[in-house]
XYZ file of C-alpha atoms in Angstrom:
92
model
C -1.023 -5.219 -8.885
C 2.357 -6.910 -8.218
C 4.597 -5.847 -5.679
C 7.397 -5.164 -8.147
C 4.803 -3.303 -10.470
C 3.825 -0.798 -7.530
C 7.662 -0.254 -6.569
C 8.275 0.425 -10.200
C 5.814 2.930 -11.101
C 6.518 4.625 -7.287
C 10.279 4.544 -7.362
C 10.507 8.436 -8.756
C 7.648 9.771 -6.177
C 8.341 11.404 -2.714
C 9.577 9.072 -0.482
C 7.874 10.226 2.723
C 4.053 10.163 1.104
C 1.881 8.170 3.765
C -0.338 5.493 2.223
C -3.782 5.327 2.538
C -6.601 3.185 1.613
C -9.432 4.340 -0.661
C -12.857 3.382 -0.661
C -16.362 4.833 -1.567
C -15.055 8.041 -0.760
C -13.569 7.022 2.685
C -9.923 7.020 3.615
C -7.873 4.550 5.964
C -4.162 5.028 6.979
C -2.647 1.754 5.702
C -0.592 1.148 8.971
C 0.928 -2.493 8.630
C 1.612 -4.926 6.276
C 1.179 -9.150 6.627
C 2.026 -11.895 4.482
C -0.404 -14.210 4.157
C -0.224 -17.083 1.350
C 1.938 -15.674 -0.887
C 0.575 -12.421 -0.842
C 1.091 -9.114 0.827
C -2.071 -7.787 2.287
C -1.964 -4.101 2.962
C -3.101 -3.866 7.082
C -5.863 -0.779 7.067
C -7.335 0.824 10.786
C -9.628 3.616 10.819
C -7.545 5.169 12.983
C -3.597 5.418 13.269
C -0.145 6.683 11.840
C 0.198 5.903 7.544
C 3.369 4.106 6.831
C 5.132 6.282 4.557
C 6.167 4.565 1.132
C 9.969 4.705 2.747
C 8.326 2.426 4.758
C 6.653 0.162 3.016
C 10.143 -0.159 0.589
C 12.019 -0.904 3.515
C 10.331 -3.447 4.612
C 9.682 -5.530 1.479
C 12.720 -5.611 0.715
C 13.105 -9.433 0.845
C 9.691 -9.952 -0.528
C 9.599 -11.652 -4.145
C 8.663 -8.892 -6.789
C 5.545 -11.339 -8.300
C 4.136 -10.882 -4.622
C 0.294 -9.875 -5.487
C -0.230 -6.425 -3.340
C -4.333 -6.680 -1.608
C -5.623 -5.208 1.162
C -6.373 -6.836 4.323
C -10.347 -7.239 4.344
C -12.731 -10.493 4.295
C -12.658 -11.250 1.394
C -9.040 -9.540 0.639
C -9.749 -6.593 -2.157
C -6.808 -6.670 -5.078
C -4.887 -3.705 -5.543
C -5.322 -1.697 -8.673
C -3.717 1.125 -8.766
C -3.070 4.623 -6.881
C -3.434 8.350 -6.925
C -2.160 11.078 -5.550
C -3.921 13.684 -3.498
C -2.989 16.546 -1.277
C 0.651 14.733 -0.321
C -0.945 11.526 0.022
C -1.202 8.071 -2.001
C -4.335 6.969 -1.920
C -4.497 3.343 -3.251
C -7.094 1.646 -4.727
């Protein structure tokens, strides 16, 4: 998912959702975000304050809209899409 593409499709939701990362069932607070080679890789911990999607907005801002959105793993994991869950987005 582009960067651009996410910020589209999220621009109507609640501003103050926290973000957190999906996977087999398990959730991480996605707490910081790093630009590495052209992309923006999403910063999980398995412990910590979510960045709300305020957040996030605010500070991509200057980041190009064809920006590829991953998360921050070895190998970095693309971004798909997201869901919404008990006042949460949970991406995936």
């Amino acid at each position: 998912m582009r960067l651009i593409d996410f910020k589209l499709s999220t621009a109507d939701l609640i501003q103050q959702l926290p973000l957190y990362w999906e996977t087999k069932g398990q959730l991480s607070p996605v707490t910081d975000l790093r630009l590495s080679n052209q992309q923006l890789l999403l910063v999980t911990t398995a412990q910590g304050t979510p960045m709300t999607l305020d957040q996030l907005n605010a500070r991509t801002r200057q980041v190009s809209g064809a920006t590829p959105l991953l998360i921050a793993a070895t190998p970095p994991v693309p971004l798909f899409g997201y869901r919404l869950s008990d006042q949460r987005l949970l991406l995936g």
